[in-house]
PDB file of C-alpha atoms and ligand atoms in Angstrom:
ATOM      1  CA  UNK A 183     -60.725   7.453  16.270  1.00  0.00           C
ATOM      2  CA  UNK A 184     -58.139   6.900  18.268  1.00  0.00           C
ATOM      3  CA  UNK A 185     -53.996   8.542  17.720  1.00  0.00           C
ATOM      4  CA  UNK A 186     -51.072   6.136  18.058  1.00  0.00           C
ATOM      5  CA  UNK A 187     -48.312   7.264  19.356  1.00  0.00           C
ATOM      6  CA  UNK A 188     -45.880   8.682  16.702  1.00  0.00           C
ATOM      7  CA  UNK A 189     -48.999  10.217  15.726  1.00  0.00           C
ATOM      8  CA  UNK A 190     -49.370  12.314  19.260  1.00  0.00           C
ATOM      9  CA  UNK A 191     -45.420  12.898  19.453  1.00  0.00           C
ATOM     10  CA  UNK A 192     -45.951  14.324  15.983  1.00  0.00           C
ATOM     11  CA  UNK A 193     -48.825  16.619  16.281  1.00  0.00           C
ATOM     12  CA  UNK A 194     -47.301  18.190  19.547  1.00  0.00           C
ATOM     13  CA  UNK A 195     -43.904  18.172  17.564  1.00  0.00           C
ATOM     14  CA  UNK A 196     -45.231  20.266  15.050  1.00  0.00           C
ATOM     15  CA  UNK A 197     -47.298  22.722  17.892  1.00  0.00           C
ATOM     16  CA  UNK A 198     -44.023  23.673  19.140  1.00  0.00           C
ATOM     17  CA  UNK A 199     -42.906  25.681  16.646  1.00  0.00           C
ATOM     18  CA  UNK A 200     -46.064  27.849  16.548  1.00  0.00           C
ATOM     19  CA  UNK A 201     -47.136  27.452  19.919  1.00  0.00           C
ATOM     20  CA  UNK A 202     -49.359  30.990  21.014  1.00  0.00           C
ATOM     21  CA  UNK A 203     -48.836  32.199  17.179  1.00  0.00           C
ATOM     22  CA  UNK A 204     -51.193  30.372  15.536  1.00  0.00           C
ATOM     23  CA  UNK A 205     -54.512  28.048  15.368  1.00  0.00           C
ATOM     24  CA  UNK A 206     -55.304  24.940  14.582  1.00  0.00           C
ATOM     25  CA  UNK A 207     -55.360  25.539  10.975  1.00  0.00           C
ATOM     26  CA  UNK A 208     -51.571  26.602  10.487  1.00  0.00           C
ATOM     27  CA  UNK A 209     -51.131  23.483  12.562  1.00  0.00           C
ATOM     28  CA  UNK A 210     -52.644  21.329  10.300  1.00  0.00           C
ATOM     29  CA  UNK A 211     -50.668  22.799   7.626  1.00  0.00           C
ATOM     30  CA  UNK A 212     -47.131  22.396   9.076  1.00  0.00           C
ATOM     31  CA  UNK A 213     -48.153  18.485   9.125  1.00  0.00           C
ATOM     32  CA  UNK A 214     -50.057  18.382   5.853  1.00  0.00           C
ATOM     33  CA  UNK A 215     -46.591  20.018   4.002  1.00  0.00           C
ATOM     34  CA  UNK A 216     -48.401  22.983   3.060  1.00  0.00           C
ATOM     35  CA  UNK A 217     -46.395  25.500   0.829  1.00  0.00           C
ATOM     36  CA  UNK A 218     -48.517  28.210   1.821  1.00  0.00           C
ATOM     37  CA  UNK A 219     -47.117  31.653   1.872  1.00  0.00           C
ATOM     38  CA  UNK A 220     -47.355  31.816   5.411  1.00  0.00           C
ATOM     39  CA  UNK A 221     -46.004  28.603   6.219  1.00  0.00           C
ATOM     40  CA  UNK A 222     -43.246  29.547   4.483  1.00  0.00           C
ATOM     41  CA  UNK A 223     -43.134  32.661   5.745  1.00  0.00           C
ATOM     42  CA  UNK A 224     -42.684  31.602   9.073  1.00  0.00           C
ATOM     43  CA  UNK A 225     -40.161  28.724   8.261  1.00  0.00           C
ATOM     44  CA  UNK A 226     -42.726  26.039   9.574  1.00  0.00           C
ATOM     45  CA  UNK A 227     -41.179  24.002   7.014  1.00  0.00           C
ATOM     46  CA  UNK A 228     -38.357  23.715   8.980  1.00  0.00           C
ATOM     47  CA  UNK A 229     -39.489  21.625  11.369  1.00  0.00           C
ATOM     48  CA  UNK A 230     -38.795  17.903  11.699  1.00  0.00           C
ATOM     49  CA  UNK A 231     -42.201  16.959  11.280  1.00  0.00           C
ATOM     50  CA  UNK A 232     -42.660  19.214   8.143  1.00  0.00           C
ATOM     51  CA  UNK A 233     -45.484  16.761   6.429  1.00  0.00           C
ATOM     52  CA  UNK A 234     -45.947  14.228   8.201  1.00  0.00           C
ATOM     53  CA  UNK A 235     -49.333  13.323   7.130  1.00  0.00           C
ATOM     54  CA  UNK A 236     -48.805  14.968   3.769  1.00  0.00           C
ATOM     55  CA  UNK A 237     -51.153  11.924   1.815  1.00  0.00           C
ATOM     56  CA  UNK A 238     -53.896  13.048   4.201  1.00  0.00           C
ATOM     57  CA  UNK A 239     -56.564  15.791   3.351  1.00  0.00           C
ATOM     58  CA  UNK A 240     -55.987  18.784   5.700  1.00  0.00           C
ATOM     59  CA  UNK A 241     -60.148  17.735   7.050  1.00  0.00           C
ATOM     60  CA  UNK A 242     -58.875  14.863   8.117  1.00  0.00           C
ATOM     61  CA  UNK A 243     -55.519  16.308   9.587  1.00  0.00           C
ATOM     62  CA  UNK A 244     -57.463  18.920  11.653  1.00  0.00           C
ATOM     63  CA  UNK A 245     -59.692  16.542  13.133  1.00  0.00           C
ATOM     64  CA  UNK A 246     -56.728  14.712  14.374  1.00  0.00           C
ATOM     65  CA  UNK A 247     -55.623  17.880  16.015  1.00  0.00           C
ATOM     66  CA  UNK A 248     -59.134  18.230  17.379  1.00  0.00           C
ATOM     67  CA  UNK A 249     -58.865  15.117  18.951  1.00  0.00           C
ATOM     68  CA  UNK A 250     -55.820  16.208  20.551  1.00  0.00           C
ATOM     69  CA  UNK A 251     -57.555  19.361  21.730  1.00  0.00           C
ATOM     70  CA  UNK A 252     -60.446  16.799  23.262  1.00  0.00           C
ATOM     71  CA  UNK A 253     -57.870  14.165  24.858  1.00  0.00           C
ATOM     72  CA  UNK A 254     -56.698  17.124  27.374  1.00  0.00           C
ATOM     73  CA  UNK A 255     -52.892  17.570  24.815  1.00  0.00           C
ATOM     74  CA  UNK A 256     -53.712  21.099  23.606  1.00  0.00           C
ATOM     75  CA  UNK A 257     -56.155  24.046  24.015  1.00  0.00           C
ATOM     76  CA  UNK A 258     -57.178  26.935  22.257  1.00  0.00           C
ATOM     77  CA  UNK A 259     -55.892  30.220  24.333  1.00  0.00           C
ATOM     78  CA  UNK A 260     -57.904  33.455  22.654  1.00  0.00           C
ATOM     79  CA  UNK A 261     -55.170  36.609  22.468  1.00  0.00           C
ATOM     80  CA  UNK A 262     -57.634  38.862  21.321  1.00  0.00           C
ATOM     81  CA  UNK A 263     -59.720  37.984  18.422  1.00  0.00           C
ATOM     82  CA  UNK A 264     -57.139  35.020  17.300  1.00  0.00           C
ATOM     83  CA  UNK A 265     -57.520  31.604  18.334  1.00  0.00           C
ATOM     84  CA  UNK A 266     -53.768  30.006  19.653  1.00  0.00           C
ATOM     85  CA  UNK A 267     -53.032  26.371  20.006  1.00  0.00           C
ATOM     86  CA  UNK A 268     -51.499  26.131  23.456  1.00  0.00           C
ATOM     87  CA  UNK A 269     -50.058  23.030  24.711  1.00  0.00           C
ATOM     88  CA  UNK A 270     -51.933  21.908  27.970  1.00  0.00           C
ATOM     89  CA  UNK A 271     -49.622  20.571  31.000  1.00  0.00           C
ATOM     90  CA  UNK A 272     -50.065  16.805  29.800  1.00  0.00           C
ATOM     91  CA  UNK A 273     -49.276  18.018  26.333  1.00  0.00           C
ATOM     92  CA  UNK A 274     -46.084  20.307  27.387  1.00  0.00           C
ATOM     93  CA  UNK A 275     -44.882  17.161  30.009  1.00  0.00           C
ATOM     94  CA  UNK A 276     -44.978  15.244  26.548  1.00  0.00           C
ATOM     95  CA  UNK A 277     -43.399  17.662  24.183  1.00  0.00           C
ATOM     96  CA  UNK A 278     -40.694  18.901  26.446  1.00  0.00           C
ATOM     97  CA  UNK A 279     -39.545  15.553  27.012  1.00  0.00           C
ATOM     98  CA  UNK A 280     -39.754  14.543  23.390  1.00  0.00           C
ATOM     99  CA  UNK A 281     -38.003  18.372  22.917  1.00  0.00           C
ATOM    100  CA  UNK A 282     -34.823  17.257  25.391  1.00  0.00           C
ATOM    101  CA  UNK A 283     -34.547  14.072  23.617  1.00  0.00           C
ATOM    102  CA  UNK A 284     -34.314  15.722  20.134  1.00  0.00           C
ATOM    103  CA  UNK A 285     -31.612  17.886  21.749  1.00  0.00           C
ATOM    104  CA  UNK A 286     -29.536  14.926  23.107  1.00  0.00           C
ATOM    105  CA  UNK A 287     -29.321  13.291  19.849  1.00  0.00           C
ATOM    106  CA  UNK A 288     -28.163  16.612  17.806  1.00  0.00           C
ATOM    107  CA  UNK A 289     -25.480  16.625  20.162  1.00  0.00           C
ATOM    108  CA  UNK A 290     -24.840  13.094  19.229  1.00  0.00           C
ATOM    109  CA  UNK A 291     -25.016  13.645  15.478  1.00  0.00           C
ATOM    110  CA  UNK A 292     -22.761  16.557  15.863  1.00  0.00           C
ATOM    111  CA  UNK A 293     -20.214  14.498  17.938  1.00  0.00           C
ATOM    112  CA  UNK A 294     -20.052  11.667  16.109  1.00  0.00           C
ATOM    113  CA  UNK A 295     -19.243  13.764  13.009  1.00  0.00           C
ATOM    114  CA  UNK A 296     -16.511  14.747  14.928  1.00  0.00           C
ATOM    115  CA  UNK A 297     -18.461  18.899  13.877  1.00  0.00           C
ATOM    116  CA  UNK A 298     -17.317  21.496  15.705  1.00  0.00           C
ATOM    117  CA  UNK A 299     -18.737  22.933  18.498  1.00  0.00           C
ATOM    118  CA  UNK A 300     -21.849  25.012  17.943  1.00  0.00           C
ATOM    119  CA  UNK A 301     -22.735  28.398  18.934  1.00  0.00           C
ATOM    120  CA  UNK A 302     -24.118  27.871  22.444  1.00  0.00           C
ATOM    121  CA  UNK A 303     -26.928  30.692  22.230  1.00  0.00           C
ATOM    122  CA  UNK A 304     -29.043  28.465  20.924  1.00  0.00           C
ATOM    123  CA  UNK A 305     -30.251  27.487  23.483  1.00  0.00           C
ATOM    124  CA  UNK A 306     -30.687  30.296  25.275  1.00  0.00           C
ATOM    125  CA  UNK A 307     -33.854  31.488  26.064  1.00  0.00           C
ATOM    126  CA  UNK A 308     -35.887  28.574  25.961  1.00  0.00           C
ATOM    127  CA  UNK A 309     -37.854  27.000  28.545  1.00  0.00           C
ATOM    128  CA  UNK A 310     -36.292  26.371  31.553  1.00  0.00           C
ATOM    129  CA  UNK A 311     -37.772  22.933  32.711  1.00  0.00           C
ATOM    130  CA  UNK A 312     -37.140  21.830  29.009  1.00  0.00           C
ATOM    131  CA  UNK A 313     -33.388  22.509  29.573  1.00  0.00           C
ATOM    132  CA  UNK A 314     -32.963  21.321  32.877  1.00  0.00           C
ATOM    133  CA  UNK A 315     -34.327  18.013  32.111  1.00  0.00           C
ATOM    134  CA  UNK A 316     -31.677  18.460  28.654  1.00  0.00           C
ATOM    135  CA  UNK A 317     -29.331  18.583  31.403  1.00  0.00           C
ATOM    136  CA  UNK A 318     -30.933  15.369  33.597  1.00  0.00           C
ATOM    137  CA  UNK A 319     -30.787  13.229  30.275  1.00  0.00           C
ATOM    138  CA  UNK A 320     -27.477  14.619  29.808  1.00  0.00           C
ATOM    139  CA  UNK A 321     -26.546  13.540  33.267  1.00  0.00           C
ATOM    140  CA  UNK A 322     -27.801  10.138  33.137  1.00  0.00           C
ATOM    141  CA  UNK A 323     -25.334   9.170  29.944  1.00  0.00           C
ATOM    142  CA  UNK A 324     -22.476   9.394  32.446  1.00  0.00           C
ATOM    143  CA  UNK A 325     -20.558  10.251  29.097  1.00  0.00           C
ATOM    144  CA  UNK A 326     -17.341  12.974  29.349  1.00  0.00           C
ATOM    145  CA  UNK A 327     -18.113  13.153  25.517  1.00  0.00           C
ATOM    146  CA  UNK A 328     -20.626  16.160  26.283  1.00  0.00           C
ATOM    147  CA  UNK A 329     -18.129  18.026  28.342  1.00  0.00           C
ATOM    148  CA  UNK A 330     -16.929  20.443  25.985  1.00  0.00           C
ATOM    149  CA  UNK A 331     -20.543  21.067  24.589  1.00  0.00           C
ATOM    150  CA  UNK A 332     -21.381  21.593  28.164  1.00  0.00           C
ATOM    151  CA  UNK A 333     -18.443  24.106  28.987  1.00  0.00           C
ATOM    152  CA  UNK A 334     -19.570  26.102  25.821  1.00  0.00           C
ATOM    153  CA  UNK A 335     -22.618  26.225  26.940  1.00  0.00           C
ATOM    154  CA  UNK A 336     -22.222  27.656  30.333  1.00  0.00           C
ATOM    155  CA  UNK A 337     -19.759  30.270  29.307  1.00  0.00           C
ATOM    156  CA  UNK A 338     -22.961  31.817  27.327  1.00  0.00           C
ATOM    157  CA  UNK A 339     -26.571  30.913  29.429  1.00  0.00           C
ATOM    158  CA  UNK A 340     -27.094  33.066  32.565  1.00  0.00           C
ATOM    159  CA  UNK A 341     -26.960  32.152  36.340  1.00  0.00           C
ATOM    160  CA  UNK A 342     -29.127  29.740  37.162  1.00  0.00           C
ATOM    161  CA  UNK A 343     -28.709  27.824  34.411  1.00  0.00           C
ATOM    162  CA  UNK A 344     -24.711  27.730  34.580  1.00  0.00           C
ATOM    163  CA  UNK A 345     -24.952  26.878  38.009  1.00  0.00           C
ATOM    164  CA  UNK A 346     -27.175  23.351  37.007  1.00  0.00           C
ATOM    165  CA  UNK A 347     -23.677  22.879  33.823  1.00  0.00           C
ATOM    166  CA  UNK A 348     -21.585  23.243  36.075  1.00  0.00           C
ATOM    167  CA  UNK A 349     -23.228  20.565  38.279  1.00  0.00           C
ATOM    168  CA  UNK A 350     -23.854  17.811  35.884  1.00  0.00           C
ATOM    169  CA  UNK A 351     -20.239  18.884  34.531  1.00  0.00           C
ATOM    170  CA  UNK A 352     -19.224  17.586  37.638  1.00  0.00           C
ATOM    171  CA  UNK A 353     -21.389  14.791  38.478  1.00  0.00           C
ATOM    172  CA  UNK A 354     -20.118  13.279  35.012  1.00  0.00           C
ATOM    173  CA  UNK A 355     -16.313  13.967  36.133  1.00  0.00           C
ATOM    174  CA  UNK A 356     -16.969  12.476  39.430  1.00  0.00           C
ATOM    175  CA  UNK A 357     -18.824   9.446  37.908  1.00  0.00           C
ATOM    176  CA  UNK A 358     -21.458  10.007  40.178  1.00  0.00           C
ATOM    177  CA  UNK A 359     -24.589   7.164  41.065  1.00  0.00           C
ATOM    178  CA  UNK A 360     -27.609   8.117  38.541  1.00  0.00           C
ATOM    179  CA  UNK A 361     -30.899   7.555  40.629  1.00  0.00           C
ATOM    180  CA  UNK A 362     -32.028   5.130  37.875  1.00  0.00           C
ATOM    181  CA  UNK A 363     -35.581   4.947  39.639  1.00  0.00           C
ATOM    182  CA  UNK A 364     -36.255   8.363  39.193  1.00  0.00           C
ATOM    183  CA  UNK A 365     -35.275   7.981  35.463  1.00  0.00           C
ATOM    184  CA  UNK A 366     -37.886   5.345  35.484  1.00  0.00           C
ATOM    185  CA  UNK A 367     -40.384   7.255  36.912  1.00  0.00           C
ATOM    186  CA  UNK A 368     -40.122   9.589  34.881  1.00  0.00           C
ATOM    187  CA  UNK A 369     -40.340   7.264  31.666  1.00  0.00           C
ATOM    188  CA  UNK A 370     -43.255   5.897  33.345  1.00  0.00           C
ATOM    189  CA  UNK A 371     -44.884   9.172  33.638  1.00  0.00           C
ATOM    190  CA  UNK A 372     -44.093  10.070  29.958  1.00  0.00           C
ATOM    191  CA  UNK A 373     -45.858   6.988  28.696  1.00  0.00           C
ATOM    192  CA  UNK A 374     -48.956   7.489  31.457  1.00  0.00           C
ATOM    193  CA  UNK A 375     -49.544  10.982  29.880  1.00  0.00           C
ATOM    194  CA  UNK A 376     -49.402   9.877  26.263  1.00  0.00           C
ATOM    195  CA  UNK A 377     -52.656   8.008  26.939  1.00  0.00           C
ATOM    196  CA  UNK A 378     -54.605  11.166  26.946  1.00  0.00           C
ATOM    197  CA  UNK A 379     -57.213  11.551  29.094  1.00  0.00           C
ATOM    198  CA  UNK A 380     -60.443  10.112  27.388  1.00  0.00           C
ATOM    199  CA  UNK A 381     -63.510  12.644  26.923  1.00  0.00           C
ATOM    200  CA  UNK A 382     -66.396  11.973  29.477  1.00  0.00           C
ATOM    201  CA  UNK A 383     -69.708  13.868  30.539  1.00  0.00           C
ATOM    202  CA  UNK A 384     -69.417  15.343  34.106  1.00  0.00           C
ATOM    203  CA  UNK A 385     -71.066  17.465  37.036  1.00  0.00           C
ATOM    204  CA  UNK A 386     -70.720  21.271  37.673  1.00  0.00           C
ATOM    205  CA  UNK A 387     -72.157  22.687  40.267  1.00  0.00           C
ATOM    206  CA  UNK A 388     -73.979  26.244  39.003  1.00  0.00           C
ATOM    207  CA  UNK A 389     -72.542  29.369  40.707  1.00  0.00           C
ATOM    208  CA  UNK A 390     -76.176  30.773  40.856  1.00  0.00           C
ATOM    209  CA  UNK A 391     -78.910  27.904  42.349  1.00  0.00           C
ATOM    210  CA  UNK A 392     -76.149  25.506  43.208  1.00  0.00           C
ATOM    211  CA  UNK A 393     -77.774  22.705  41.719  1.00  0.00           C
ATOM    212  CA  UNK A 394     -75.742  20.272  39.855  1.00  0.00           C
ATOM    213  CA  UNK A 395     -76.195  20.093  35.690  1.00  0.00           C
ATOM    214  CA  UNK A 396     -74.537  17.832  33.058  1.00  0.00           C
ATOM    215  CA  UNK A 397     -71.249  19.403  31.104  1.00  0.00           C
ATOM    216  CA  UNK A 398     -71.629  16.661  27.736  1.00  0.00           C
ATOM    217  CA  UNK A 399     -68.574  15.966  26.190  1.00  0.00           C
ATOM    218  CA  UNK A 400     -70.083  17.672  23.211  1.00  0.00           C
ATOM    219  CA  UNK A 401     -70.668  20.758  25.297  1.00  0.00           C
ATOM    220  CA  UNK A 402     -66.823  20.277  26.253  1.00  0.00           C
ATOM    221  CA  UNK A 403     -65.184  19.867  22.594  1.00  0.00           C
ATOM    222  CA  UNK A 404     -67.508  23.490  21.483  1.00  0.00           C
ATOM    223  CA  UNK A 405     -66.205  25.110  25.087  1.00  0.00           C
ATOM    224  CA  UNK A 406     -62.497  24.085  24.385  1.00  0.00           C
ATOM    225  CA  UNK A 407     -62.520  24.422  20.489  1.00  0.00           C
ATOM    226  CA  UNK A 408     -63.510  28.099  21.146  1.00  0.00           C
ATOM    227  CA  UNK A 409     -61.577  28.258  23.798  1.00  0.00           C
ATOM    228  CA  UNK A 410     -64.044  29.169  26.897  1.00  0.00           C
ATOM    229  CA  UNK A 411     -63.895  27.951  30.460  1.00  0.00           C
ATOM    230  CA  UNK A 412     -65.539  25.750  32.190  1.00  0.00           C
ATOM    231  CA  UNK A 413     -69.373  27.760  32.166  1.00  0.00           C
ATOM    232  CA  UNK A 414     -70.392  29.010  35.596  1.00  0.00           C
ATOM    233  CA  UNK A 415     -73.953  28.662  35.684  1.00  0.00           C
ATOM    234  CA  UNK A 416     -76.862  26.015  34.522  1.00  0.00           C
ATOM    235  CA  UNK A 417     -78.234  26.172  31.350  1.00  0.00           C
ATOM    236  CA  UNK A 418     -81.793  27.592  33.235  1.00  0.00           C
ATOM    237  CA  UNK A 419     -79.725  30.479  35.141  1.00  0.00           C
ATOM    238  CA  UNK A 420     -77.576  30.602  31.747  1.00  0.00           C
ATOM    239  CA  UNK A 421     -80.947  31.648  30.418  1.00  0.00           C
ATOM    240  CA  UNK A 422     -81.773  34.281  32.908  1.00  0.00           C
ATOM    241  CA  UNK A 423     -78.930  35.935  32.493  1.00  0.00           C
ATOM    242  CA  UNK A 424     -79.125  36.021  28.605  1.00  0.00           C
ATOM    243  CA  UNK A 425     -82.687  38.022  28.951  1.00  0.00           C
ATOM    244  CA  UNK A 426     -81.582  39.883  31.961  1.00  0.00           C
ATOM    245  CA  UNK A 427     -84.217  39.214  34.317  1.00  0.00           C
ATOM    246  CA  UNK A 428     -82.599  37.888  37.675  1.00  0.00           C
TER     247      UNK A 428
HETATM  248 ZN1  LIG B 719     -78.476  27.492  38.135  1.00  0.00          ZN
END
């Protein structure tokens, strides 16, 4: 199996809005269309990718998430008891650029239709690299259009985030050069993550004896679907330990 694209952007699209509330199953859901009582509940129908793969059967929806889980896009983080999808830092990289984008083009929408401003606090609160690179994206337009969006904004975010309006506020003014190879990079990057990194067998070293012993990809997928670390010791020490004589 292997996830185009769209299909990645999607699944992470749909993590964000339940990201450390819920497993893989509600995530499956959001993208199936589910009407569940708890999808409803928590307005995951709401989000843009609300069914996505609605003429799939939720089996084969959740094994696309599990491949995401094995391609190194999201984990399982336990708090408590309850398994939580968790975006890895490939998988956030991804989303919060695909996040930014999503926010650039609302602003468009809204401008275009001439709407009125919104209330700022919206986007308050929300991850701080996410908005800054909003801001970047922003930036590189070079378009005054944003300006009163952007002096909304900063009469209602706190410090440090004012301080970064204020500056692309004025960069924009100012016309200022856009370091267009840093845009690239970072487009570059973007499409360098999407790839995922591919499952493979590797060496640990065991905490115990030292000696080296095979971590299958198999071994991997159970470790991260349940969300364990990387194990410590060789299977033979594993043992030991299990029976308790060391
Ligand atoms: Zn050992």
């Amino acid at each position: 199996m292997n996830l185009t694209k769209d299909e990645k952007l999607a699944i992470l699209r749909a993590a964000d809005e339940l990201i450390a509330t819920g497993g893989r199953n509600l995530l499956s859901k959001i993208l199936k269309g589910s009407r569940e009582k708890k999808v409803l509940e928590l307005e995951l129908d709401k989000s843009p990718v609300y069914g996505y793969f609605q003429s799939e059967t939720i089996a084969a929806i959740t094994e696309k998430v599990d491949w995401m889980i094995e391609h190194d896009f999201l984990e399982i983080f336990y708090s408590g008891k309850l398994p939580m999808i968790v975006y890895t830092d490939r998988g956030w990289q991804i989303e919060a650029n695909q996040r930014a984008d999503e926010f650039l083009l609302e602003w468009d929408k809204l401008i275009a239709e001439d709407a009125p401003i919104p209330d700022m606090e919206y986007l308050k609160d929300r991850n701080r690299h996410m908005i800054f690179l909003f801001l970047d994206k922003i930036r590189e337009t070079g378009d005054p259009k944003y300006i009163p969006f952007l002096e909304a904004w900063e009469k209602v975010d706190y410090k440090k985030v004012r301080a970064k309006i204020r500056d692309v506020i004025q960069s924009i003014t100012e016309n200022a050069p856009i370091d267009l190879d840093l845009v690239e990079q970072r487009e570059a990057e973007i499409e360098e993550a999407l790839k995922g990194e591919a499952p493979q067998d590797f060496r640990l070293k065991c905490w115990d004896c030292g000696n080296r012993f095979i971590f299958t990809v198999g071994e991997q997928n159970f470790f991260k679907q349940k969300g364990l670390h990387l194990p410590k010791r060789c299977p033979k020490c594993r043992e030991r330990w299990k029976f308790g004589y060391l």
